[in-house]
Tab-separated table of C-alpha atoms in Angstrom:
chain	number	residue	atom	x	y	z
A	1	UNK	CA	0.000	0.000	0.000
A	2	UNK	CA	1.487	3.312	-1.063
A	3	UNK	CA	1.026	5.786	1.777
A	4	UNK	CA	3.586	8.337	0.557
A	5	UNK	CA	1.242	9.571	-2.178
A	6	UNK	CA	-1.621	9.905	0.285
A	7	UNK	CA	0.639	11.833	2.699
A	8	UNK	CA	1.688	14.202	-0.062
A	9	UNK	CA	-1.945	14.731	-1.035
A	10	UNK	CA	-2.851	15.410	2.602
A	11	UNK	CA	-0.006	17.894	2.963
A	12	UNK	CA	-1.008	19.606	-0.285
A	13	UNK	CA	-4.622	19.798	0.871
A	14	UNK	CA	-3.580	21.274	4.221
A	15	UNK	CA	-1.324	23.776	2.458
A	16	UNK	CA	-4.211	24.857	0.205
A	17	UNK	CA	-6.474	25.331	3.218
A	18	UNK	CA	-3.813	27.395	4.981
A	19	UNK	CA	-3.301	29.534	1.880
A	20	UNK	CA	-7.043	30.131	1.550
A	21	UNK	CA	-7.339	31.005	5.227
A	22	UNK	CA	-4.352	33.357	4.982
A	23	UNK	CA	-5.828	35.022	1.927
A	24	UNK	CA	-9.161	35.464	3.685
A	25	UNK	CA	-7.443	37.027	6.709
A	26	UNK	CA	-5.420	39.412	4.511
A	27	UNK	CA	-8.535	40.428	2.556
A	28	UNK	CA	-10.434	41.074	5.788
A	29	UNK	CA	-7.526	43.073	7.248
A	30	UNK	CA	-7.315	45.248	4.130
A	31	UNK	CA	-11.096	45.769	4.219
A	32	UNK	CA	-10.866	46.754	7.901
A	33	UNK	CA	-8.129	49.308	7.254
A	34	UNK	CA	-10.045	50.783	4.314
A	35	UNK	CA	-13.247	50.922	6.362
A	36	UNK	CA	-11.395	52.657	9.195
A	37	UNK	CA	-10.039	55.272	6.790
A	38	UNK	CA	-13.530	55.877	5.435
A	39	UNK	CA	-15.002	56.094	8.941
A	40	UNK	CA	-12.417	58.694	9.980
A	41	UNK	CA	-11.949	60.817	6.860
A	42	UNK	CA	-15.255	60.603	4.961
A	43	UNK	CA	-17.610	62.048	7.630
A	44	UNK	CA	-15.288	65.011	8.172
A	45	UNK	CA	-15.328	65.829	4.464
A	46	UNK	CA	-19.095	65.328	4.257
A	47	UNK	CA	-19.771	67.604	7.232
A	48	UNK	CA	-17.522	70.398	5.953
A	49	UNK	CA	-18.934	70.271	2.426
A	50	UNK	CA	-22.524	70.048	3.676
A	51	UNK	CA	-22.084	73.144	5.862
A	52	UNK	CA	-20.426	75.097	3.053
A	53	UNK	CA	-23.150	73.997	0.616
A	54	UNK	CA	-25.995	75.059	2.897
A	55	UNK	CA	-24.397	78.424	3.677
A	56	UNK	CA	-23.585	79.100	0.017
A	57	UNK	CA	-27.074	78.201	-1.204
A	58	UNK	CA	-28.679	80.329	1.534
A	59	UNK	CA	-26.582	83.271	0.314
A	60	UNK	CA	-27.768	82.909	-3.295
A	61	UNK	CA	-30.616	85.485	-2.880
A	62	UNK	CA	-28.030	87.986	-1.608
A	63	UNK	CA	-25.870	87.490	-4.688
A	64	UNK	CA	-22.851	86.135	-2.819
A	65	UNK	CA	-23.964	82.553	-3.328
A	66	UNK	CA	-24.102	83.083	-7.083
A	67	UNK	CA	-20.310	83.287	-7.064
A	68	UNK	CA	-19.538	80.755	-4.331
A	69	UNK	CA	-22.090	78.024	-5.087
A	70	UNK	CA	-20.510	76.747	-8.347
A	71	UNK	CA	-17.152	76.429	-6.577
A	72	UNK	CA	-18.673	74.640	-3.596
A	73	UNK	CA	-20.668	72.300	-5.831
A	74	UNK	CA	-17.508	71.547	-7.820
A	75	UNK	CA	-15.837	70.504	-4.556
A	76	UNK	CA	-18.860	68.358	-3.663
A	77	UNK	CA	-18.703	66.741	-7.081
A	78	UNK	CA	-14.991	66.046	-6.683
A	79	UNK	CA	-15.661	64.451	-3.288
A	80	UNK	CA	-18.456	62.315	-4.784
A	81	UNK	CA	-16.240	61.335	-7.736
A	82	UNK	CA	-13.538	60.230	-5.310
A	83	UNK	CA	-16.075	58.002	-3.550
A	84	UNK	CA	-17.155	56.608	-6.928
A	85	UNK	CA	-13.538	55.767	-7.620
A	86	UNK	CA	-13.090	54.070	-4.230
A	87	UNK	CA	-16.356	52.182	-4.716
A	88	UNK	CA	-15.094	50.746	-8.006
A	89	UNK	CA	-11.591	50.054	-6.675
A	90	UNK	CA	-12.351	48.755	-3.176
A	91	UNK	CA	-15.814	47.272	-3.534
A	92	UNK	CA	-16.348	46.501	-7.208
A	93	UNK	CA	-19.394	48.808	-7.145
A	94	UNK	CA	-19.705	51.052	-10.177
A	95	UNK	CA	-21.501	54.385	-9.738
A	96	UNK	CA	-21.589	56.123	-13.133
A	97	UNK	CA	-21.685	59.927	-13.026
A	98	UNK	CA	-24.681	61.514	-14.739
A	99	UNK	CA	-24.032	65.264	-14.548
A	100	UNK	CA	-25.551	67.583	-17.096
A	101	UNK	CA	-23.077	69.757	-18.993
A	102	UNK	CA	-23.040	73.493	-18.305
A	103	UNK	CA	-22.689	75.769	-21.358
A	104	UNK	CA	-19.297	77.411	-21.623
A	105	UNK	CA	-20.810	80.839	-22.191
A	106	UNK	CA	-23.264	80.643	-19.274
A	107	UNK	CA	-23.304	83.717	-17.040
A	108	UNK	CA	-22.852	83.318	-13.252
A	109	UNK	CA	-26.615	83.258	-12.614
A	110	UNK	CA	-27.219	80.715	-15.345
A	111	UNK	CA	-24.314	78.521	-14.219
A	112	UNK	CA	-25.433	78.582	-10.587
A	113	UNK	CA	-29.081	77.727	-11.259
A	114	UNK	CA	-28.196	75.172	-13.919
A	115	UNK	CA	-26.061	73.347	-11.381
A	116	UNK	CA	-28.734	73.560	-8.694
A	117	UNK	CA	-31.272	72.214	-11.176
A	118	UNK	CA	-29.134	69.197	-12.092
A	119	UNK	CA	-30.625	66.034	-10.498
A	120	UNK	CA	-27.133	64.564	-10.134
A	121	UNK	CA	-25.984	67.610	-8.148
A	122	UNK	CA	-29.052	67.383	-5.925
A	123	UNK	CA	-28.272	63.721	-5.294
A	124	UNK	CA	-24.729	64.739	-4.298
A	125	UNK	CA	-26.145	67.209	-1.770
A	126	UNK	CA	-28.572	64.590	-0.422
A	127	UNK	CA	-25.730	62.090	-0.151
A	128	UNK	CA	-23.647	64.288	2.159
A	129	UNK	CA	-25.931	63.938	5.252
A	130	UNK	CA	-26.460	60.253	4.450
A	131	UNK	CA	-22.689	59.750	4.282
A	132	UNK	CA	-22.073	61.422	7.627
A	133	UNK	CA	-24.721	59.247	9.355
A	134	UNK	CA	-25.629	55.911	7.777
A	135	UNK	CA	-22.417	55.960	5.745
A	136	UNK	CA	-20.409	56.385	8.935
A	137	UNK	CA	-22.144	53.400	10.560
A	138	UNK	CA	-21.682	51.113	7.545
A	139	UNK	CA	-17.989	52.042	7.348
A	140	UNK	CA	-17.444	51.797	11.100
A	141	UNK	CA	-18.953	48.311	11.517
A	142	UNK	CA	-16.355	46.322	9.493
A	143	UNK	CA	-13.554	48.372	11.074
A	144	UNK	CA	-14.852	47.537	14.571
A	145	UNK	CA	-15.167	43.835	13.773
A	146	UNK	CA	-11.497	43.744	12.753
A	147	UNK	CA	-9.897	46.038	15.356
A	148	UNK	CA	-12.183	45.965	18.390
A	149	UNK	CA	-11.295	42.300	19.237
A	150	UNK	CA	-7.716	43.339	20.051
A	151	UNK	CA	-8.994	45.298	23.034
A	152	UNK	CA	-10.533	42.071	24.348
A	153	UNK	CA	-7.241	40.253	23.819
A	154	UNK	CA	-5.389	43.006	25.685
A	155	UNK	CA	-7.823	42.761	28.602
A	156	UNK	CA	-7.405	38.993	28.751
A	157	UNK	CA	-3.609	39.396	28.640
A	158	UNK	CA	-3.628	41.535	31.795
A	159	UNK	CA	-4.768	45.034	30.840
A	160	UNK	CA	-7.720	44.545	33.247
A	161	UNK	CA	-5.312	45.003	36.183
A	162	UNK	CA	-4.820	48.642	35.156
A	163	UNK	CA	-8.586	49.179	35.366
A	164	UNK	CA	-9.585	47.301	38.525
A	165	UNK	CA	-8.104	45.430	41.488
A	166	UNK	CA	-10.637	42.607	41.123
A	167	UNK	CA	-13.130	43.969	43.647
A	168	UNK	CA	-15.312	45.987	41.233
A	169	UNK	CA	-16.194	46.257	37.580
A	170	UNK	CA	-13.572	48.533	36.067
A	171	UNK	CA	-14.443	48.268	32.373
A	172	UNK	CA	-17.094	47.017	30.010
A	173	UNK	CA	-16.034	45.153	26.890
A	174	UNK	CA	-19.169	44.973	24.802
A	175	UNK	CA	-21.709	43.412	27.129
A	176	UNK	CA	-19.033	41.755	29.326
A	177	UNK	CA	-18.291	43.537	32.661
A	178	UNK	CA	-14.562	43.177	33.321
A	179	UNK	CA	-13.710	43.001	37.024
A	180	UNK	CA	-11.126	40.233	37.215
A	181	UNK	CA	-9.154	37.632	35.306
A	182	UNK	CA	-12.133	35.354	34.653
A	183	UNK	CA	-14.256	38.126	33.169
A	184	UNK	CA	-11.195	39.356	31.248
A	185	UNK	CA	-10.891	35.893	29.680
A	186	UNK	CA	-14.571	36.114	28.771
A	187	UNK	CA	-13.814	39.447	27.092
A	188	UNK	CA	-10.993	37.786	25.170
A	189	UNK	CA	-13.342	34.994	24.073
A	190	UNK	CA	-15.869	37.563	22.888
A	191	UNK	CA	-13.086	39.347	21.008
A	192	UNK	CA	-12.085	36.095	19.316
A	193	UNK	CA	-15.687	35.486	18.247
A	194	UNK	CA	-15.984	39.024	16.875
A	195	UNK	CA	-12.706	38.625	14.986
A	196	UNK	CA	-13.911	35.404	13.356
A	197	UNK	CA	-17.129	37.152	12.316
A	198	UNK	CA	-15.096	40.091	11.028
A	199	UNK	CA	-12.777	37.912	8.950
A	200	UNK	CA	-15.757	36.402	7.152
A	201	UNK	CA	-17.942	39.528	6.850
A	202	UNK	CA	-15.706	42.641	6.699
A	203	UNK	CA	-15.266	42.677	2.871
A	204	UNK	CA	-19.022	42.178	2.413
A	205	UNK	CA	-19.872	44.908	4.928
A	206	UNK	CA	-17.474	47.328	3.204
A	207	UNK	CA	-19.263	46.583	-0.049
A	208	UNK	CA	-22.563	47.365	1.714
A	209	UNK	CA	-21.179	50.842	2.457
A	210	UNK	CA	-20.548	51.419	-1.233
A	211	UNK	CA	-23.928	49.960	-2.182
A	212	UNK	CA	-25.489	52.515	0.163
A	213	UNK	CA	-23.489	55.217	-1.588
A	214	UNK	CA	-24.706	53.988	-4.971
A	215	UNK	CA	-28.321	53.924	-3.788
A	216	UNK	CA	-28.105	57.693	-3.207
A	217	UNK	CA	-25.680	58.860	-5.889
A	218	UNK	CA	-26.971	56.691	-8.727
A	219	UNK	CA	-29.853	57.888	-10.859
A	220	UNK	CA	-33.350	56.968	-9.738
A	221	UNK	CA	-34.111	55.751	-13.258
A	222	UNK	CA	-33.929	52.085	-14.066
A	223	UNK	CA	-30.469	50.747	-14.744
A	224	UNK	CA	-31.283	50.094	-18.397
A	225	UNK	CA	-32.782	53.565	-18.887
A	226	UNK	CA	-29.776	55.131	-17.180
A	227	UNK	CA	-27.427	53.119	-19.354
A	228	UNK	CA	-29.276	54.177	-22.511
A	229	UNK	CA	-29.140	57.833	-21.454
A	230	UNK	CA	-25.423	57.678	-20.720
A	231	UNK	CA	-24.701	55.906	-23.999
A	232	UNK	CA	-26.774	58.481	-25.887
A	233	UNK	CA	-24.841	61.351	-24.314
A	234	UNK	CA	-21.438	59.733	-24.797
A	235	UNK	CA	-22.291	58.848	-28.403
A	236	UNK	CA	-23.267	62.461	-29.052
A	237	UNK	CA	-20.028	63.628	-27.452
A	238	UNK	CA	-18.057	61.104	-29.512
A	239	UNK	CA	-19.727	62.297	-32.730
A	240	UNK	CA	-19.069	65.943	-31.856
A	241	UNK	CA	-15.476	65.146	-30.959
A	242	UNK	CA	-14.972	63.235	-34.218
A	243	UNK	CA	-16.438	66.099	-36.224
A	244	UNK	CA	-14.208	68.609	-34.452
A	245	UNK	CA	-11.211	66.350	-35.042
A	246	UNK	CA	-11.998	66.114	-38.771
A	247	UNK	CA	-12.299	69.909	-38.965
A	248	UNK	CA	-8.958	70.248	-37.185
A	249	UNK	CA	-7.277	67.818	-39.581
A	250	UNK	CA	-8.755	69.617	-42.590
A	251	UNK	CA	-7.639	73.000	-41.233
A	252	UNK	CA	-4.133	71.769	-40.443
A	253	UNK	CA	-3.779	70.233	-43.893
A	254	UNK	CA	-5.107	73.348	-45.622
A	255	UNK	CA	-3.073	75.859	-43.641
A	256	UNK	CA	0.042	73.761	-43.232
A	257	UNK	CA	1.199	70.923	-45.463
A	258	UNK	CA	-1.104	71.774	-48.376
A	259	UNK	CA	0.036	75.399	-48.482
A	260	UNK	CA	3.684	74.339	-48.389
A	261	UNK	CA	3.183	71.788	-51.159
A	262	UNK	CA	1.442	74.400	-53.346
A	263	UNK	CA	4.317	76.831	-52.752
A	264	UNK	CA	6.805	74.089	-53.520
A	265	UNK	CA	4.985	73.337	-56.797
A	266	UNK	CA	5.164	77.004	-57.770
A	267	UNK	CA	8.880	77.075	-56.950
A	268	UNK	CA	9.456	73.986	-59.083
A	269	UNK	CA	7.656	75.677	-62.000
A	270	UNK	CA	9.875	78.735	-61.594
A	271	UNK	CA	12.978	76.527	-61.364
A	272	UNK	CA	11.994	74.819	-64.615
A	273	UNK	CA	11.863	78.225	-66.312
A	274	UNK	CA	15.131	79.530	-64.770
A	275	UNK	CA	17.313	76.428	-64.824
A	276	UNK	CA	19.004	77.496	-68.075
A	277	UNK	CA	18.643	81.280	-67.880
A	278	UNK	CA	19.654	81.849	-64.247
A	279	UNK	CA	21.175	78.676	-62.678
A	280	UNK	CA	22.142	80.536	-59.469
A	281	UNK	CA	18.574	81.669	-58.848
A	282	UNK	CA	17.333	78.195	-59.725
A	283	UNK	CA	19.643	76.653	-57.097
A	284	UNK	CA	18.259	79.037	-54.454
A	285	UNK	CA	14.713	78.011	-55.320
A	286	UNK	CA	15.707	74.331	-55.214
A	287	UNK	CA	17.058	74.818	-51.680
A	288	UNK	CA	13.849	76.597	-50.658
A	289	UNK	CA	11.741	73.831	-52.198
A	290	UNK	CA	13.762	71.231	-50.288
A	291	UNK	CA	13.168	73.104	-47.028
A	292	UNK	CA	9.451	73.359	-47.818
A	293	UNK	CA	9.244	69.626	-48.505
A	294	UNK	CA	11.008	68.839	-45.197
A	295	UNK	CA	8.674	71.166	-43.296
A	296	UNK	CA	5.625	69.687	-45.009
A	297	UNK	CA	6.813	66.185	-44.115
A	298	UNK	CA	7.317	67.223	-40.468
A	299	UNK	CA	3.841	68.719	-40.321
A	300	UNK	CA	2.329	65.581	-41.839
A	301	UNK	CA	4.138	63.417	-39.279
A	302	UNK	CA	2.897	65.634	-36.437
A	303	UNK	CA	-0.618	65.436	-37.862
A	304	UNK	CA	-0.475	61.632	-38.059
A	305	UNK	CA	0.918	61.488	-34.528
A	306	UNK	CA	-2.019	63.582	-33.337
A	307	UNK	CA	-4.509	61.207	-34.988
A	308	UNK	CA	-2.953	57.957	-33.758
A	309	UNK	CA	0.692	57.898	-32.648
A	310	UNK	CA	2.660	55.165	-34.440
A	311	UNK	CA	4.370	54.194	-31.188
A	312	UNK	CA	0.920	53.514	-29.677
A	313	UNK	CA	0.016	51.120	-32.474
A	314	UNK	CA	3.420	49.443	-32.551
A	315	UNK	CA	4.480	49.239	-28.901
A	316	UNK	CA	1.377	49.821	-26.811
A	317	UNK	CA	0.110	52.263	-24.233
A	318	UNK	CA	3.045	52.110	-21.795
A	319	UNK	CA	5.732	53.016	-24.335
A	320	UNK	CA	3.478	55.618	-25.959
A	321	UNK	CA	3.027	57.418	-22.615
A	322	UNK	CA	6.785	57.195	-21.958
A	323	UNK	CA	7.447	58.781	-25.376
A	324	UNK	CA	4.875	61.458	-24.573
A	325	UNK	CA	6.584	62.201	-21.257
A	326	UNK	CA	9.977	62.611	-22.943
A	327	UNK	CA	8.609	65.496	-25.038
A	328	UNK	CA	7.344	67.442	-22.020
A	329	UNK	CA	9.300	70.445	-20.698
A	330	UNK	CA	8.628	69.261	-17.113
A	331	UNK	CA	10.508	66.351	-15.518
A	332	UNK	CA	8.101	63.401	-15.682
A	333	UNK	CA	8.382	59.904	-14.198
A	334	UNK	CA	6.316	57.115	-15.713
A	335	UNK	CA	5.646	53.822	-13.914
A	336	UNK	CA	3.954	51.162	-16.054
A	337	UNK	CA	2.638	47.760	-14.959
A	338	UNK	CA	0.629	46.393	-17.870
A	339	UNK	CA	0.712	42.599	-18.377
A	340	UNK	CA	-0.270	42.809	-22.041
A	341	UNK	CA	-1.932	44.880	-24.726
A	342	UNK	CA	-5.350	46.411	-24.236
A	343	UNK	CA	-8.011	46.940	-26.864
A	344	UNK	CA	-7.060	49.568	-29.456
A	345	UNK	CA	-9.993	51.892	-28.632
A	346	UNK	CA	-9.172	51.718	-24.920
A	347	UNK	CA	-5.479	52.391	-25.548
A	348	UNK	CA	-6.305	55.366	-27.756
A	349	UNK	CA	-8.771	56.800	-25.230
A	350	UNK	CA	-6.334	56.320	-22.351
A	351	UNK	CA	-3.427	57.817	-24.313
A	352	UNK	CA	-5.273	60.988	-25.307
A	353	UNK	CA	-6.745	61.306	-21.801
A	354	UNK	CA	-3.243	61.182	-20.302
A	355	UNK	CA	-2.025	63.610	-22.979
A	356	UNK	CA	-4.764	66.110	-22.093
A	357	UNK	CA	-4.099	65.833	-18.355
A	358	UNK	CA	-0.339	66.278	-18.872
A	359	UNK	CA	-0.945	69.278	-21.140
A	360	UNK	CA	-3.128	70.873	-18.448
A	361	UNK	CA	-0.462	70.208	-15.823
A	362	UNK	CA	2.280	71.798	-17.926
A	363	UNK	CA	0.205	74.843	-18.932
A	364	UNK	CA	-1.671	75.688	-15.759
A	365	UNK	CA	-0.214	74.038	-12.648
A	366	UNK	CA	3.277	75.529	-12.538
A	367	UNK	CA	4.540	72.060	-11.591
A	368	UNK	CA	8.214	71.192	-11.467
A	369	UNK	CA	7.655	67.441	-11.470
A	370	UNK	CA	4.946	65.056	-12.702
A	371	UNK	CA	4.391	61.402	-11.904
A	372	UNK	CA	2.347	59.031	-14.091
A	373	UNK	CA	1.322	55.581	-12.915
A	374	UNK	CA	-0.393	53.061	-15.205
A	375	UNK	CA	-1.356	49.579	-14.110
A	376	UNK	CA	-3.944	46.950	-14.897
A	377	UNK	CA	-5.637	44.690	-12.376
A	378	UNK	CA	-7.699	41.584	-13.223
A	379	UNK	CA	-10.220	42.173	-10.424
A	380	UNK	CA	-13.838	43.030	-11.257
A	381	UNK	CA	-13.397	41.853	-14.839
A	382	UNK	CA	-10.245	43.892	-15.470
A	383	UNK	CA	-9.501	47.539	-14.767
A	384	UNK	CA	-6.987	49.984	-16.218
A	385	UNK	CA	-6.004	52.519	-13.570
A	386	UNK	CA	-4.073	55.688	-14.353
A	387	UNK	CA	-2.922	58.311	-11.863
A	388	UNK	CA	-1.274	61.595	-12.903
A	389	UNK	CA	0.174	63.604	-10.008
A	390	UNK	CA	1.970	66.942	-10.094
A	391	UNK	CA	3.513	69.197	-7.443
A	392	UNK	CA	1.912	72.363	-8.835
A	393	UNK	CA	-0.337	74.954	-7.264
A	394	UNK	CA	-3.575	72.948	-7.356
A	395	UNK	CA	-7.024	74.320	-8.079
A	396	UNK	CA	-7.869	71.959	-10.943
A	397	UNK	CA	-11.557	71.042	-11.237
A	398	UNK	CA	-13.957	69.344	-13.608
A	399	UNK	CA	-16.202	72.045	-14.993
A	400	UNK	CA	-17.404	73.962	-17.967
A	401	UNK	CA	-14.604	74.836	-20.320
A	402	UNK	CA	-12.127	72.634	-18.481
A	403	UNK	CA	-10.044	70.150	-20.427
A	404	UNK	CA	-10.870	67.639	-17.710
A	405	UNK	CA	-14.519	67.748	-18.773
A	406	UNK	CA	-13.477	66.472	-22.187
A	407	UNK	CA	-11.414	63.753	-20.556
A	408	UNK	CA	-14.416	62.718	-18.454
A	409	UNK	CA	-16.612	62.499	-21.564
A	410	UNK	CA	-13.950	60.497	-23.395
A	411	UNK	CA	-13.713	58.001	-20.525
A	412	UNK	CA	-17.502	57.900	-20.169
A	413	UNK	CA	-17.713	56.260	-23.593
A	414	UNK	CA	-16.008	53.232	-22.016
A	415	UNK	CA	-17.839	53.420	-18.645
A	416	UNK	CA	-14.695	55.005	-17.245
A	417	UNK	CA	-14.446	57.123	-14.108
A	418	UNK	CA	-12.450	60.320	-13.534
A	419	UNK	CA	-11.656	61.768	-10.097
A	420	UNK	CA	-9.685	64.921	-9.309
A	421	UNK	CA	-8.045	65.857	-6.010
A	422	UNK	CA	-6.534	69.340	-6.282
A	423	UNK	CA	-6.595	71.415	-3.086
A	424	UNK	CA	-5.359	75.005	-3.206
A	425	UNK	CA	-1.588	74.918	-3.010
A	426	UNK	CA	-1.431	71.427	-4.471
A	427	UNK	CA	-0.586	68.750	-5.155
A	428	UNK	CA	-2.981	67.713	-7.893
A	429	UNK	CA	-3.866	64.064	-8.495
A	430	UNK	CA	-6.042	63.034	-11.428
A	431	UNK	CA	-7.147	59.391	-11.300
A	432	UNK	CA	-8.770	57.553	-14.200
A	433	UNK	CA	-10.241	54.069	-14.367
A	434	UNK	CA	-11.423	52.204	-17.475
A	435	UNK	CA	-12.939	48.718	-17.268
A	436	UNK	CA	-11.159	46.541	-19.823
A	437	UNK	CA	-9.455	43.207	-20.281
A	438	UNK	CA	-5.783	42.685	-21.014
A	439	UNK	CA	-4.724	40.330	-23.787
């Protein structure tokens, strides 16, 4: 009877069980830390933004709120977008934004009341008090289940002696009155039970927090109707963008390469007439025609690069972004972790989104250094995550006339999410996520 094979199988089975248990513990610990961060940071942001929103809206009849309300609502939207990003990254819960665009030429009154009339903005304002109450409880519960048991362990290990001499109840751990070693051991047992419950439920409870967020921030329309509306808007934006791009290409060809080629043709006609009569003048025109042809070729290459960079098609998104960073006048570090190629439309959208964000950083932030991080994770069906950070003066926001609004629309075509963190004084961090698979 061969027992060695059975022993190896038993050891392998035990090793698999240990690995699964270790993975479950790590997942629960990460969920507990994330829940604790949400429970500490999120309510503070919600309270501050809610107070500023109420005060600003109350001041609208006095005229002051007309100026301040769009800025406050932009901050609220940025805070909500950050939660959307965390919901997708930490809980696998997608909360698509559904904001109505504000006309670029809108006056302050029109901009203010258009924002206040946007259902998505009103949902953001409703979400703030929900986040500071029910959101706090749903974030606090998984954190307590992971960290509160350690207080019970500390009591069982002897911390109870610092609270009582054994003649009275010196501390309550949950529903256990701690007044001596025996009750301290009971507290430790309760802590162990809570920790076991936390290990198995913390990731689910964290997801419940994000589901609560989605129930408030997401549109009240049916999911299919919401999806159709978003697709209609993104299709319209894509058509408008394509039309504008075609007009740009036509204008660049007409004013650039085409004009140079016409001039070069005229020079060649003159050269043909002068080549025997005035060879010196003909040589000058030949040199000018050669320069015109080189300039026309450069302009055509730049135009092709603007349509679809060859390096993007040949070497993929990572190398294309690295090449883009090398052409910037600001020192830029690029960190890429992509296991394979992505779909061509996704790569193109991500490349031009990064290009727009980098252009904004160079033009407006006054940054001395920029960091770009691209990586792909297989979780939740695959997700491309891009973060662009600069050490500039901050103040970037998604709004009318902002280049970031175009980036958001571009990503929206792929169900992507854009979040901006840019406090006054900096730094600015623009985070983008696009659901996609890697080949």
